[in-house]
Amino acid sequence: MPGLGARLGRGGATTFLQNLAESDCVVVMGSNMAENHPVGFRFVVEARERGGTVVHVDPRFTRTSALADLHLPIRAGSDLVLLGALISAVIERGLFNREYVLHYTNAAALVGDAFQDTDDLHGLFSGYREGERAYDTSSWALAGNRGSGHSQAIDAESYEQRAGETNVEEDPSLTHLRCVFQVLRRHFARYTPESVQRVCGIDPDQFERLLSAITANSTPERTTTFCYSVAWTQHTTGTQMIGACAILQLLLGNIGRPGGGIMALRGHATIQGSTDIPTLFNLLPGYLPMPAADRPHASLANYLADVTTETGWWHHAPAYMVSLLKAYYGERATPNNGFGYGWLPQIEGDYSFQQMTLMMDRGVIQGLFCMGQNPAVGGLNAKLARRGLSRLRWLVVRDAFEIESANFWKDGPEVAEGSLRPEEIPTEVFLLPAALTAEKDGSYTNTQRLIQWHDRAVPPPGEATSEAWFVHRLARLLRERYADDDSPRAAQLQALEWTYPTLPDGEPNLERVLLEINGVHLASGQPVTGFGELRDDGSTACGCWIYSGIMPATDRNRARERAASGRASLGWGYAWPADRRILYNRASARPDGTPWSERKAWIWWDIERGRWIGHDIPDFPSAKPPEYRPGAGATGVTAHRGDAPFLMLADGRAQLFVASALRDGPLPTHYEPWESPVANELYPDQLRNPVARELSDPGNPYQPLQDPRFPHVLTTYRLTEHHTAGGMSRFVPWLAELQPEGFAELDSVLADRVGIDNGGWIAISTPRGEIVTRALVTDRLQPLSIGGRTIHQVGLPWHFGFGGIATGAIANDLTSLVEDPNSLIHEGKAMTCSVRRASFSATRVAMDGTRDWNEGR
Amino acid sequence: MTRSFGHEHPGAMGFLTDATLCIGCKACEVACKQWNELPADGDAALSARSYDNTGDLGATTWRHVAFIERVATDEAPFAWLMLSDVCKHCVHAGCMEACPTGAIVRTEFDSIFIQPDICNGCGYCVPACPFGVPQLDQDDGRVHKCTLCYDRLRGGLQPACATACPTDSILFGPVTELRSIGRSRVESLKERGVQKASLYGDTSLGGTNGIGGLNAMFVLNDEPELFNLPAAPSLPQRTTGPAFLATLLSGACFALLGAAAFRATKRGED
Amino acid sequence: MPKKPLDDRIRDSPRPHAPPIHRSHWGWLVVAYFFLGGIAGGAQVIAALAALVGGKKSAGVARLARYVSFAAFLPCPPLLILDLGRPERFLHMLRVVKLRSPMSVGSWTLVAFGGVAALATLDQAAADHILPRGMLTRRRGWWSPLTAVTGLPLGLGLAGYTGVLLAATAVPLWTKRGLLLGPLFLASALSTAAAAIDATAIATGQRHRGWAPLRRFERLTLLAETLLMAAWLGRLGRAGLPLASGPLALWVHHGVAGLGLAVPAVLGALAPHLPPKLRITASAVALSSTLFGGFVLRWVLVVGGNRSADDAGATFEMTARPSTERKQGN
């Protein structure tokens, strides 16, 4: 998500699923949309039925490819080369939208003298500090910038970023050697169709077909949408892959326009919601950064000075932060105590999921609440994750079934093979029954930032309760427990404003929680109608500013509304921010405020009424005319011109070149996956992302560079029939029968080499371990010719585990802990492996020590 | 409720299932099982036949998504074809005509329905279906198949499968309407270069030789056989009359032969 | 993607699991019913013919035929009821009359036949003075000719409808040359019935010169069965694959054709030239051979049908569009 956030201002999808139907070309890349977002995919199908072109770029021919006009098989992990070549071709052949690029992006800005590109430094940008494996980003600053104090890369995930700088020198002719456009052009010059062939395995003919499909449908009359998902995110270069897509779409003038933009498809239900109101360690609600010990965040004033920008939307950060603190601490938050800022914990390191695995293993973390997650199967390097679980003192698992994370200590493969003995595992496991969606009230924030409320349909069975009930009760019990404690951590608990009313069955009233999220005027107790009403003086409280307006009156929950109308489906649910369905939709009009074309009109300037009107809520100050020019000293968005659509950013323009917000470079650069069978064709001296986060541990070995023992590419994926680590699907007979057993997909040439038939048993290994599973031999995978070598790709669904009805070897036993430096997301989509034939009997034991499918058959 | 077979029923309701829109998500299979409270019946092991692990229509699987990995040829590229198969609700139904108990009836929606309180599990409808739809449930002792969600239709709802389908690959509605949608769909597919596009379920394809058309039709983009559908099946009972006649005629011959044999005796012995 | 020739396409494509049609669930119960029902029907026909045309000389044949018919009939209803998924609902068979459903026609035929066969047997038993005192003491009533007159068509119906029942399905083996199945079943029913009556006569020591017409009839039906069998098997194409190759082919060759048809024919031809002592043995062998062959015929038909239902190629060959012919015709 920082991939979009750093360049566009917000990490969220720029468009909405229904609008895909208006696309003239949909490119699905880094996603298997039909299988993992089947409901949203209907709009891709609709686009195709309306005459649009659908392209799928993926290592495998999937159910998405089956419905596409064109499928390009690609080597997993090489996406950035293809995107770079598209960018280069668009620039070199003059296929970009000059008017859009000039006004809506920072293409004209000049890059400072100190900047040196990867071309000059053999794959590194200037400012690389070898010992720290990190960049000093000061040399990436734009020329003329007065220095905004953002010289250091900010924490990942706080990507609604304070990127973008003001008062920079510009060259509107886009010809200056140091202007962003020319820097970009030079940077991507080596990304050619030939390099695509050598690195990705896509031949130039196919490349040209893809290019012409995209460019022919990126004009004032036509638009192209890109859909991506975790197959871009889960790379050590994931952020930059997404960033490259953003650059391409900006050059083509597709962002902010109907049928255009980038549809970020989230990994599963309400994962968007869980970053908006985050379960992430480094964010507060509404993408405010978590106070950090290694940042100047000692007091509220320091913190606000750090996160507030002079220009751009983040000028309002104080109102959002103070309102959040008022929501947390109520009356106890006063101007005198910094609104209780001191009670907030501060982070002093990386507590990403991968790091937590190591911390459990090393005894740093001793207790774990596991809710809606199954790390014994879904954790990266799951063998290590299970060992980590086995070293905890206590573990609370709340789930609907006895998932692997709750029974690894008795049924896990380590117990079966004898390396773990139940009686020696100190972990006390509490398995608590959890209610499922239909058994509780609540909301989902879906992939298009749309919040939809749902009511309980049936009461949960037995003693099952909702997560809200559990957390509410836990908080009250903890406050009671620490009532007489005067330590700082007790103070944190006691300071919380925790007064949620409960329903007769003991469940907290979630609409009251929603009201707190929406925000209220504290004096009147009335809800705010939008984030514009939030103040930094303590007169308002708001749990998540971007959701403001969802409950404009105490009796109106807009997430509950189901009266869609018009092309934007307004009236169905509530989309943050402010119910805008296409973000940056000011860009759907030309700089002068008129639509790019009648066909693609979305938001335009109505001269008579003096405001922006159209099919959607304008993502722009509604009365700011196109010709508006800010005066000197203007702050916030008033400092933006009337033709600057990217209002979150300091200069209101999309960042083709990101001066400071990213850790691994201002421009996307291709590095091979952490484990790759080939050298880096484009930068021979720099194989891997130089600042990717390694998690060194004996239990997490990596493949030595191009180790011939692991010659094949391995990629993991999901199936329509199952849900993530299987907790909600493998235990359900109707879903289990659809994909009853784990398998790996491989091409017939590799199958012949290994000596197995379709359905036979194979062992797949990486430096982390080996799993034995069934082989699905298929023409849907084809060997690729990469730099004169034949590369085979092996596909491995990662749903399966030893519990439930549908069982199979755990794919994540093969994956490693290594992170993208910006998002701290692991690399699950490209690694290397070896494949050999396995014997059937060995499999039975390895796969499943507890049951035999042939029983009773 | 029963209705003699005849011409197309004006209130006939049915399905139009479009292979070119199917993404193989199997939501129809699950929705069907959930609504009709059917047990999971797939083998608990990987079939290794593409993504099809439930195999076939049967007593407890009334929607079945077929996956066909069509290999590349000079004529057509590699393709992954998917189609949700279902009871065809024939205009003249082999199963219904075969049924000796009258358990299989035609409803007011012109669908073919097996009354579970009448069926005695003789199993004759099973081989009498030209499409392999009904099947005897060994545990339950009766034959079951798609009911076109008769209970839902009575309640004003659409069948569960059509409701669940995310891409409108399964359409439910009046057969006459669906037929014209299907025909124009095939036309437009042909214009788009899908030369083998066809509407399966009219009297020239699928609903042939006495079947009189299908109320559950399919839009196909390749030969029907590739989807496991017979191109020109026959109504099995078209044979009944002639076969009885042939049997009677031969019976008469045998009777005459016998009479001759015994009469000869009479004459010779007397 | 690599290109492959068109012919390989269907072969290489991972087919859906199942064949396009479903096989029947029928097994031994139905095979046994087909066999016994055939004998019951055939024997009733012989009884009727013997009674109506055979005169006094054939009274012995008619007498034994009635007993054999009834004896063969008795297990039939239980066999059929046991074969039902819901045996307690066997009476549902008599809810409706459906002339297009051979099974409905057959059910009613079986019921009517049962009545007539029972009456004929009672009648015979009364004549033979083997009934308990006070039961049907009148030697012959008005119903005696009636049982013969109705027994003839009902017997033919019972013996032949099963062939129609198989023909009126989607199973390639049964429906491909379905018009011949009824006559074939009928011929086999008559030959096995004649053999059963003859064998009973030998076993009970009642065989004498008056039995020549029965043997003549037996030979005629065997001849008819041979011709029908040859005609049927000859043009089955792919549908006949289960009978043309594999283990069933052995049963067809040795069981049906060899033991069922050839052995009785050869022994029948040889019999007059054999010494009297051997003649009885030869007859006994020939008769068992006929009976065995008749049983195997039912068995290979049911099992072979199920196998042909599993053969997608057979179904698709039979249901192929006549497109090429049409094109050529145009």
PDB file of N, CA, C and O in Angstrom, chain A residues 595-622:
ATOM      1  N   PRO A 595     -14.376  18.100 -18.952  1.00  0.00           N
ATOM      2  CA  PRO A 595     -14.071  16.663 -19.022  1.00  0.00           C
ATOM      3  C   PRO A 595     -13.087  16.355 -20.148  1.00  0.00           C
ATOM      4  O   PRO A 595     -13.064  17.050 -21.174  1.00  0.00           O
ATOM      5  N   TRP A 596     -12.293  15.304 -19.961  1.00  0.00           N
ATOM      6  CA  TRP A 596     -11.370  14.870 -21.017  1.00  0.00           C
ATOM      7  C   TRP A 596     -12.160  14.497 -22.261  1.00  0.00           C
ATOM      8  O   TRP A 596     -11.710  14.682 -23.372  1.00  0.00           O
ATOM      9  N   SER A 597     -13.333  13.940 -22.035  1.00  0.00           N
ATOM     10  CA  SER A 597     -14.215  13.595 -23.158  1.00  0.00           C
ATOM     11  C   SER A 597     -15.605  13.420 -22.583  1.00  0.00           C
ATOM     12  O   SER A 597     -15.778  13.228 -21.374  1.00  0.00           O
ATOM     13  N   GLU A 598     -16.587  13.500 -23.441  1.00  0.00           N
ATOM     14  CA  GLU A 598     -17.963  13.323 -23.000  1.00  0.00           C
ATOM     15  C   GLU A 598     -18.138  11.933 -22.396  1.00  0.00           C
ATOM     16  O   GLU A 598     -18.752  11.751 -21.359  1.00  0.00           O
ATOM     17  N   ARG A 599     -17.539  10.957 -23.076  1.00  0.00           N
ATOM     18  CA  ARG A 599     -17.685   9.560 -22.666  1.00  0.00           C
ATOM     19  C   ARG A 599     -17.098   9.311 -21.278  1.00  0.00           C
ATOM     20  O   ARG A 599     -17.598   8.497 -20.523  1.00  0.00           O
ATOM     21  N   LYS A 600     -16.023  10.024 -20.973  1.00  0.00           N
ATOM     22  CA  LYS A 600     -15.340   9.770 -19.707  1.00  0.00           C
ATOM     23  C   LYS A 600     -15.524  10.912 -18.715  1.00  0.00           C
ATOM     24  O   LYS A 600     -14.693  11.134 -17.845  1.00  0.00           O
ATOM     25  N   ALA A 601     -16.608  11.659 -18.872  1.00  0.00           N
ATOM     26  CA  ALA A 601     -16.874  12.730 -17.912  1.00  0.00           C
ATOM     27  C   ALA A 601     -17.228  12.118 -16.558  1.00  0.00           C
ATOM     28  O   ALA A 601     -17.999  11.155 -16.478  1.00  0.00           O
ATOM     29  N   TRP A 602     -16.660  12.666 -15.483  1.00  0.00           N
ATOM     30  CA  TRP A 602     -16.952  12.126 -14.145  1.00  0.00           C
ATOM     31  C   TRP A 602     -17.187  13.270 -13.158  1.00  0.00           C
ATOM     32  O   TRP A 602     -18.245  13.386 -12.580  1.00  0.00           O
ATOM     33  N   ILE A 603     -16.208  14.186 -13.064  1.00  0.00           N
ATOM     34  CA  ILE A 603     -16.321  15.392 -12.247  1.00  0.00           C
ATOM     35  C   ILE A 603     -15.834  16.554 -13.107  1.00  0.00           C
ATOM     36  O   ILE A 603     -14.815  16.412 -13.789  1.00  0.00           O
ATOM     37  N   TRP A 604     -16.553  17.640 -13.128  1.00  0.00           N
ATOM     38  CA  TRP A 604     -16.113  18.783 -13.936  1.00  0.00           C
ATOM     39  C   TRP A 604     -16.529  20.076 -13.245  1.00  0.00           C
ATOM     40  O   TRP A 604     -17.353  20.085 -12.317  1.00  0.00           O
ATOM     41  N   TRP A 605     -15.921  21.166 -13.710  1.00  0.00           N
ATOM     42  CA  TRP A 605     -16.167  22.482 -13.101  1.00  0.00           C
ATOM     43  C   TRP A 605     -17.388  23.107 -13.754  1.00  0.00           C
ATOM     44  O   TRP A 605     -17.440  23.266 -14.972  1.00  0.00           O
ATOM     45  N   ASP A 606     -18.379  23.429 -12.933  1.00  0.00           N
ATOM     46  CA  ASP A 606     -19.575  24.086 -13.427  1.00  0.00           C
ATOM     47  C   ASP A 606     -19.386  25.593 -13.234  1.00  0.00           C
ATOM     48  O   ASP A 606     -19.406  26.090 -12.099  1.00  0.00           O
ATOM     49  N   ILE A 607     -19.156  26.285 -14.338  1.00  0.00           N
ATOM     50  CA  ILE A 607     -18.802  27.711 -14.258  1.00  0.00           C
ATOM     51  C   ILE A 607     -19.950  28.511 -13.626  1.00  0.00           C
ATOM     52  O   ILE A 607     -19.727  29.364 -12.774  1.00  0.00           O
ATOM     53  N   GLU A 608     -21.165  28.197 -14.029  1.00  0.00           N
ATOM     54  CA  GLU A 608     -22.291  28.987 -13.539  1.00  0.00           C
ATOM     55  C   GLU A 608     -22.469  28.860 -12.033  1.00  0.00           C
ATOM     56  O   GLU A 608     -22.661  29.835 -11.324  1.00  0.00           O
ATOM     57  N   ARG A 609     -22.409  27.633 -11.575  1.00  0.00           N
ATOM     58  CA  ARG A 609     -22.601  27.440 -10.143  1.00  0.00           C
ATOM     59  C   ARG A 609     -21.313  27.652  -9.343  1.00  0.00           C
ATOM     60  O   ARG A 609     -21.340  27.713  -8.119  1.00  0.00           O
ATOM     61  N   GLY A 610     -20.211  27.686 -10.082  1.00  0.00           N
ATOM     62  CA  GLY A 610     -18.944  27.913  -9.409  1.00  0.00           C
ATOM     63  C   GLY A 610     -18.537  26.775  -8.493  1.00  0.00           C
ATOM     64  O   GLY A 610     -18.029  26.995  -7.391  1.00  0.00           O
ATOM     65  N   ARG A 611     -18.776  25.577  -8.949  1.00  0.00           N
ATOM     66  CA  ARG A 611     -18.377  24.429  -8.119  1.00  0.00           C
ATOM     67  C   ARG A 611     -18.155  23.188  -9.000  1.00  0.00           C
ATOM     68  O   ARG A 611     -18.543  23.153 -10.165  1.00  0.00           O
ATOM     69  N   TRP A 612     -17.505  22.227  -8.380  1.00  0.00           N
ATOM     70  CA  TRP A 612     -17.267  20.956  -9.062  1.00  0.00           C
ATOM     71  C   TRP A 612     -18.506  20.084  -8.934  1.00  0.00           C
ATOM     72  O   TRP A 612     -19.027  19.911  -7.834  1.00  0.00           O
ATOM     73  N   ILE A 613     -18.981  19.592 -10.049  1.00  0.00           N
ATOM     74  CA  ILE A 613     -20.141  18.705 -10.012  1.00  0.00           C
ATOM     75  C   ILE A 613     -19.844  17.455 -10.843  1.00  0.00           C
ATOM     76  O   ILE A 613     -18.820  17.399 -11.529  1.00  0.00           O
ATOM     77  N   GLY A 614     -20.751  16.499 -10.809  1.00  0.00           N
ATOM     78  CA  GLY A 614     -20.549  15.291 -11.608  1.00  0.00           C
ATOM     79  C   GLY A 614     -21.231  14.101 -10.986  1.00  0.00           C
ATOM     80  O   GLY A 614     -22.223  14.243 -10.257  1.00  0.00           O
ATOM     81  N   HIS A 615     -20.699  12.923 -11.268  1.00  0.00           N
ATOM     82  CA  HIS A 615     -21.343  11.678 -10.855  1.00  0.00           C
ATOM     83  C   HIS A 615     -20.912  11.218  -9.472  1.00  0.00           C
ATOM     84  O   HIS A 615     -21.450  10.263  -8.952  1.00  0.00           O
ATOM     85  N   ASP A 616     -19.909  11.828  -8.927  1.00  0.00           N
ATOM     86  CA  ASP A 616     -19.277  11.343  -7.700  1.00  0.00           C
ATOM     87  C   ASP A 616     -19.149  12.525  -6.744  1.00  0.00           C
ATOM     88  O   ASP A 616     -19.426  13.668  -7.119  1.00  0.00           O
ATOM     89  N   ILE A 617     -18.725  12.267  -5.523  1.00  0.00           N
ATOM     90  CA  ILE A 617     -18.385  13.349  -4.611  1.00  0.00           C
ATOM     91  C   ILE A 617     -16.989  13.833  -5.015  1.00  0.00           C
ATOM     92  O   ILE A 617     -16.059  13.027  -5.079  1.00  0.00           O
ATOM     93  N   PRO A 618     -16.809  15.128  -5.300  1.00  0.00           N
ATOM     94  CA  PRO A 618     -15.485  15.585  -5.730  1.00  0.00           C
ATOM     95  C   PRO A 618     -14.438  15.334  -4.638  1.00  0.00           C
ATOM     96  O   PRO A 618     -14.706  15.585  -3.463  1.00  0.00           O
ATOM     97  N   ASP A 619     -13.296  14.808  -5.053  1.00  0.00           N
ATOM     98  CA  ASP A 619     -12.185  14.606  -4.125  1.00  0.00           C
ATOM     99  C   ASP A 619     -11.300  15.851  -4.219  1.00  0.00           C
ATOM    100  O   ASP A 619     -10.128  15.777  -4.582  1.00  0.00           O
ATOM    101  N   PHE A 620     -11.892  16.984  -3.911  1.00  0.00           N
ATOM    102  CA  PHE A 620     -11.260  18.271  -4.180  1.00  0.00           C
ATOM    103  C   PHE A 620     -12.116  19.323  -3.486  1.00  0.00           C
ATOM    104  O   PHE A 620     -13.331  19.113  -3.339  1.00  0.00           O
ATOM    105  N   PRO A 621     -11.512  20.411  -3.060  1.00  0.00           N
ATOM    106  CA  PRO A 621     -12.354  21.470  -2.474  1.00  0.00           C
ATOM    107  C   PRO A 621     -13.410  21.885  -3.494  1.00  0.00           C
ATOM    108  O   PRO A 621     -13.075  22.280  -4.618  1.00  0.00           O
ATOM    109  N   SER A 622     -14.675  21.772  -3.139  1.00  0.00           N
ATOM    110  CA  SER A 622     -15.732  21.805  -4.150  1.00  0.00           C
ATOM    111  C   SER A 622     -15.877  23.165  -4.821  1.00  0.00           C
ATOM    112  O   SER A 622     -16.439  23.254  -5.899  1.00  0.00           O
TER     113      SER A 622
END
